[in-house]
C-alpha cells in the first residue's frame, strides 16, 4: 500500500519514506493497540497486531532512513 521504498503510488496512502522515526513508532503502536481509528485503520490493525516492539522500532528506523518522495 505504501509503495516500494515507502513511496506510495496511490494518493490515499501516505509516503512513509523520510517520516520522523518517533511518529512512525507512535503510529504503529496506536494501530497495534487499535487506538488509531478512521480511514484504513482496520487494515493496519491486522498488520500491526503481529509486530513486536522491536519490529516496530526497526520498521520506523528503516522508513525514517529512506529519502522522502514527492
mmCIF file of N, CA and C in Angstrom:
data_model
loop_
_atom_site.group_PDB
_atom_site.id
_atom_site.type_symbol
_atom_site.label_atom_id
_atom_site.label_comp_id
_atom_site.label_asym_id
_atom_site.label_seq_id
_atom_site.Cartn_x
_atom_site.Cartn_y
_atom_site.Cartn_z
ATOM 1 N N UNK A 1 0.816 -1.208 0.000
ATOM 2 C CA UNK A 1 0.000 0.000 0.000
ATOM 3 C C UNK A 1 0.855 1.266 0.000
ATOM 4 N N UNK A 2 1.929 1.236 0.761
ATOM 5 C CA UNK A 2 2.772 2.418 0.889
ATOM 6 C C UNK A 2 3.878 2.456 -0.155
ATOM 7 N N UNK A 3 3.888 1.484 -1.052
ATOM 8 C CA UNK A 3 4.777 1.503 -2.195
ATOM 9 C C UNK A 3 6.202 1.034 -1.936
ATOM 10 N N UNK A 4 6.890 0.831 -3.033
ATOM 11 C CA UNK A 4 8.285 0.418 -2.988
ATOM 12 C C UNK A 4 9.103 1.518 -2.317
ATOM 13 N N UNK A 5 9.936 1.134 -1.382
ATOM 14 C CA UNK A 5 10.806 2.076 -0.665
ATOM 15 C C UNK A 5 10.024 3.179 0.048
ATOM 16 N N UNK A 6 8.781 2.862 0.439
ATOM 17 C CA UNK A 6 7.996 3.811 1.223
ATOM 18 C C UNK A 6 7.374 4.945 0.444
ATOM 19 N N UNK A 7 7.361 4.841 -0.893
ATOM 20 C CA UNK A 7 6.750 5.870 -1.739
ATOM 21 C C UNK A 7 5.466 5.295 -2.327
ATOM 22 N N UNK A 8 4.350 5.833 -1.903
ATOM 23 C CA UNK A 8 3.038 5.342 -2.319
ATOM 24 C C UNK A 8 2.710 5.752 -3.746
ATOM 25 N N UNK A 9 2.045 4.851 -4.461
ATOM 26 C CA UNK A 9 1.565 5.165 -5.806
ATOM 27 C C UNK A 9 0.130 5.672 -5.789
ATOM 28 N N UNK A 10 -0.536 5.531 -4.663
ATOM 29 C CA UNK A 10 -1.936 5.943 -4.545
ATOM 30 C C UNK A 10 -2.051 7.099 -3.553
ATOM 31 N N UNK A 11 -2.768 8.147 -3.906
ATOM 32 C CA UNK A 11 -2.859 9.309 -3.026
ATOM 33 C C UNK A 11 -3.528 9.040 -1.674
ATOM 34 N N UNK A 12 -4.272 7.969 -1.557
ATOM 35 C CA UNK A 12 -4.930 7.681 -0.275
ATOM 36 C C UNK A 12 -3.974 7.081 0.751
ATOM 37 N N UNK A 13 -2.798 6.638 0.299
ATOM 38 C CA UNK A 13 -1.815 6.057 1.211
ATOM 39 C C UNK A 13 -0.632 7.002 1.336
ATOM 40 N N UNK A 14 -0.264 7.367 2.553
ATOM 41 C CA UNK A 14 0.848 8.308 2.717
ATOM 42 C C UNK A 14 2.199 7.661 2.423
ATOM 43 N N UNK A 15 3.141 8.494 2.003
ATOM 44 C CA UNK A 15 4.520 8.038 1.888
ATOM 45 C C UNK A 15 5.070 7.816 3.292
ATOM 46 N N UNK A 16 5.833 6.769 3.464
ATOM 47 C CA UNK A 16 6.478 6.503 4.748
ATOM 48 C C UNK A 16 7.944 6.918 4.729
ATOM 49 N N UNK A 17 8.534 6.945 3.548
ATOM 50 C CA UNK A 17 9.947 7.296 3.420
ATOM 51 C C UNK A 17 10.194 8.699 3.964
ATOM 52 N N UNK A 18 11.160 8.794 4.865
ATOM 53 C CA UNK A 18 11.542 10.088 5.411
ATOM 54 C C UNK A 18 10.675 10.609 6.534
ATOM 55 N N UNK A 19 9.658 9.844 6.926
ATOM 56 C CA UNK A 19 8.840 10.262 8.072
ATOM 57 C C UNK A 19 9.704 10.226 9.333
ATOM 58 N N UNK A 20 9.348 11.008 10.300
ATOM 59 C CA UNK A 20 10.092 11.012 11.563
ATOM 60 C C UNK A 20 9.914 9.670 12.270
ATOM 61 N N UNK A 21 11.017 9.152 12.767
ATOM 62 C CA UNK A 21 11.017 7.834 13.397
ATOM 63 C C UNK A 21 10.040 7.759 14.569
ATOM 64 N N UNK A 22 10.053 8.769 15.423
ATOM 65 C CA UNK A 22 9.166 8.756 16.597
ATOM 66 C C UNK A 22 7.699 8.737 16.184
ATOM 67 N N UNK A 23 7.367 9.450 15.105
ATOM 68 C CA UNK A 23 5.989 9.451 14.610
ATOM 69 C C UNK A 23 5.593 8.054 14.145
ATOM 70 N N UNK A 24 6.476 7.394 13.394
ATOM 71 C CA UNK A 24 6.163 6.058 12.891
ATOM 72 C C UNK A 24 5.998 5.063 14.036
ATOM 73 N N UNK A 25 6.854 5.154 15.053
ATOM 74 C CA UNK A 25 6.718 4.278 16.226
ATOM 75 C C UNK A 25 5.363 4.521 16.878
ATOM 76 N N UNK A 26 5.035 5.780 17.092
ATOM 77 C CA UNK A 26 3.768 6.126 17.741
ATOM 78 C C UNK A 26 2.576 5.636 16.929
ATOM 79 N N UNK A 27 2.625 5.836 15.622
ATOM 80 C CA UNK A 27 1.519 5.416 14.758
ATOM 81 C C UNK A 27 1.351 3.899 14.784
ATOM 82 N N UNK A 28 2.445 3.167 14.651
ATOM 83 C CA UNK A 28 2.351 1.701 14.662
ATOM 84 C C UNK A 28 1.863 1.181 16.008
ATOM 85 N N UNK A 29 2.317 1.789 17.098
ATOM 86 C CA UNK A 29 1.835 1.376 18.423
ATOM 87 C C UNK A 29 0.342 1.652 18.559
ATOM 88 N N UNK A 30 -0.107 2.785 18.025
ATOM 89 C CA UNK A 30 -1.531 3.130 18.095
ATOM 90 C C UNK A 30 -2.377 2.188 17.242
ATOM 91 N N UNK A 31 -1.853 1.771 16.088
ATOM 92 C CA UNK A 31 -2.575 0.780 15.285
ATOM 93 C C UNK A 31 -2.608 -0.562 16.007
ATOM 94 N N UNK A 32 -1.490 -0.944 16.600
ATOM 95 C CA UNK A 32 -1.422 -2.235 17.292
ATOM 96 C C UNK A 32 -2.426 -2.295 18.444
ATOM 97 N N UNK A 33 -2.561 -1.208 19.181
ATOM 98 C CA UNK A 33 -3.495 -1.158 20.315
ATOM 99 C C UNK A 33 -4.922 -0.808 19.879
ATOM 100 N N UNK A 34 -5.084 -0.523 18.589
ATOM 101 C CA UNK A 34 -6.373 -0.128 17.997
ATOM 102 C C UNK A 34 -6.877 1.209 18.515
ATOM 103 N N UNK A 35 -5.964 2.022 19.029
ATOM 104 C CA UNK A 35 -6.332 3.368 19.452
ATOM 105 C C UNK A 35 -6.476 4.306 18.267
ATOM 106 N N UNK A 36 -5.806 3.993 17.174
ATOM 107 C CA UNK A 36 -5.894 4.837 15.975
ATOM 108 C C UNK A 36 -7.066 4.361 15.138
ATOM 109 N N UNK A 37 -7.960 5.284 14.814
ATOM 110 C CA UNK A 37 -9.213 4.979 14.129
ATOM 111 C C UNK A 37 -9.280 5.702 12.793
ATOM 112 N N UNK A 38 -10.282 5.379 12.016
ATOM 113 C CA UNK A 38 -10.560 6.095 10.782
ATOM 114 C C UNK A 38 -9.779 5.576 9.590
ATOM 115 N N UNK A 39 -10.188 6.024 8.424
ATOM 116 C CA UNK A 39 -9.510 5.643 7.191
ATOM 117 C C UNK A 39 -9.398 4.141 7.050
ATOM 118 N N UNK A 40 -8.209 3.680 6.782
ATOM 119 C CA UNK A 40 -7.938 2.252 6.625
ATOM 120 C C UNK A 40 -7.356 1.637 7.895
ATOM 121 N N UNK A 41 -7.751 2.160 9.039
ATOM 122 C CA UNK A 41 -7.195 1.702 10.306
ATOM 123 C C UNK A 41 -7.364 0.197 10.501
ATOM 124 N N UNK A 42 -8.492 -0.352 10.102
ATOM 125 C CA UNK A 42 -8.732 -1.787 10.308
ATOM 126 C C UNK A 42 -7.693 -2.638 9.582
ATOM 127 N N UNK A 43 -7.263 -2.196 8.420
ATOM 128 C CA UNK A 43 -6.214 -2.915 7.689
ATOM 129 C C UNK A 43 -4.921 -2.857 8.486
ATOM 130 N N UNK A 44 -4.600 -1.677 8.984
ATOM 131 C CA UNK A 44 -3.364 -1.505 9.742
ATOM 132 C C UNK A 44 -3.414 -2.241 11.082
ATOM 133 N N UNK A 45 -4.591 -2.329 11.687
ATOM 134 C CA UNK A 45 -4.710 -3.068 12.944
ATOM 135 C C UNK A 45 -4.219 -4.494 12.759
ATOM 136 N N UNK A 46 -4.685 -5.140 11.698
ATOM 137 C CA UNK A 46 -4.308 -6.543 11.496
ATOM 138 C C UNK A 46 -2.830 -6.679 11.162
ATOM 139 N N UNK A 47 -2.270 -5.720 10.442
ATOM 140 C CA UNK A 47 -0.845 -5.778 10.111
ATOM 141 C C UNK A 47 0.026 -5.506 11.333
ATOM 142 N N UNK A 48 -0.369 -4.549 12.146
ATOM 143 C CA UNK A 48 0.430 -4.172 13.314
ATOM 144 C C UNK A 48 0.286 -5.163 14.467
ATOM 145 N N UNK A 49 -0.790 -5.912 14.490
ATOM 146 C CA UNK A 49 -1.062 -6.826 15.607
ATOM 147 C C UNK A 49 0.078 -7.813 15.842
ATOM 148 N N UNK A 50 0.708 -8.271 14.789
ATOM 149 C CA UNK A 50 1.762 -9.264 14.922
ATOM 150 C C UNK A 50 3.151 -8.698 15.128
ATOM 151 N N UNK A 51 3.272 -7.382 15.206
ATOM 152 C CA UNK A 51 4.584 -6.763 15.350
ATOM 153 C C UNK A 51 5.016 -6.695 16.815
ATOM 154 N N UNK A 52 6.259 -7.044 17.060
ATOM 155 C CA UNK A 52 6.830 -6.869 18.400
ATOM 156 C C UNK A 52 7.286 -5.421 18.548
ATOM 157 N N UNK A 53 7.626 -5.024 19.750
ATOM 158 C CA UNK A 53 8.154 -3.674 19.962
ATOM 159 C C UNK A 53 9.434 -3.472 19.159
ATOM 160 N N UNK A 54 10.273 -4.496 19.089
ATOM 161 C CA UNK A 54 11.498 -4.410 18.278
ATOM 162 C C UNK A 54 11.163 -4.260 16.801
ATOM 163 N N UNK A 55 10.174 -5.013 16.318
ATOM 164 C CA UNK A 55 9.750 -4.893 14.925
ATOM 165 C C UNK A 55 9.331 -3.459 14.622
ATOM 166 N N UNK A 56 8.542 -2.888 15.510
ATOM 167 C CA UNK A 56 8.049 -1.524 15.321
ATOM 168 C C UNK A 56 9.205 -0.540 15.271
ATOM 169 N N UNK A 57 10.128 -0.658 16.200
ATOM 170 C CA UNK A 57 11.292 0.246 16.202
ATOM 171 C C UNK A 57 12.126 0.074 14.935
ATOM 172 N N UNK A 58 12.327 -1.171 14.508
ATOM 173 C CA UNK A 58 13.123 -1.432 13.312
ATOM 174 C C UNK A 58 12.446 -0.902 12.048
ATOM 175 N N UNK A 59 11.148 -1.121 11.925
ATOM 176 C CA UNK A 59 10.420 -0.588 10.764
ATOM 177 C C UNK A 59 10.472 0.936 10.733
ATOM 178 N N UNK A 60 10.264 1.547 11.885
ATOM 179 C CA UNK A 60 10.298 3.009 11.967
ATOM 180 C C UNK A 60 11.676 3.544 11.586
ATOM 181 N N UNK A 61 12.717 2.902 12.085
ATOM 182 C CA UNK A 61 14.079 3.343 11.757
ATOM 183 C C UNK A 61 14.348 3.180 10.266
ATOM 184 N N UNK A 62 13.897 2.083 9.687
ATOM 185 C CA UNK A 62 14.101 1.838 8.262
ATOM 186 C C UNK A 62 13.425 2.912 7.417
ATOM 187 N N UNK A 63 12.135 3.125 7.622
ATOM 188 C CA UNK A 63 11.414 4.087 6.806
ATOM 189 C C UNK A 63 11.917 5.518 7.044
ATOM 190 N N UNK A 64 12.303 5.833 8.265
ATOM 191 C CA UNK A 64 12.839 7.166 8.554
ATOM 192 C C UNK A 64 14.170 7.393 7.828
ATOM 193 N N UNK A 65 14.908 6.330 7.565
ATOM 194 C CA UNK A 65 16.217 6.460 6.918
ATOM 195 C C UNK A 65 16.124 6.636 5.403
ATOM 196 N N UNK A 66 14.944 6.394 4.835
ATOM 197 C CA UNK A 66 14.785 6.484 3.385
ATOM 198 C C UNK A 66 14.593 7.938 2.935
ATOM 199 N N UNK A 67 14.989 8.197 1.717
ATOM 200 C CA UNK A 67 14.820 9.524 1.135
ATOM 201 C C UNK A 67 13.336 9.793 0.888
ATOM 202 N N UNK A 68 12.837 10.930 1.378
ATOM 203 C CA UNK A 68 11.424 11.261 1.160
ATOM 204 C C UNK A 68 11.087 11.332 -0.327
ATOM 205 N N UNK A 69 9.858 11.001 -0.626
ATOM 206 C CA UNK A 69 9.386 11.044 -2.004
ATOM 207 C C UNK A 69 8.719 12.347 -2.341
ATOM 208 N N UNK A 70 8.038 12.320 -3.422
ATOM 209 C CA UNK A 70 7.342 13.516 -3.928
ATOM 210 C C UNK A 70 6.217 13.944 -3.050
#
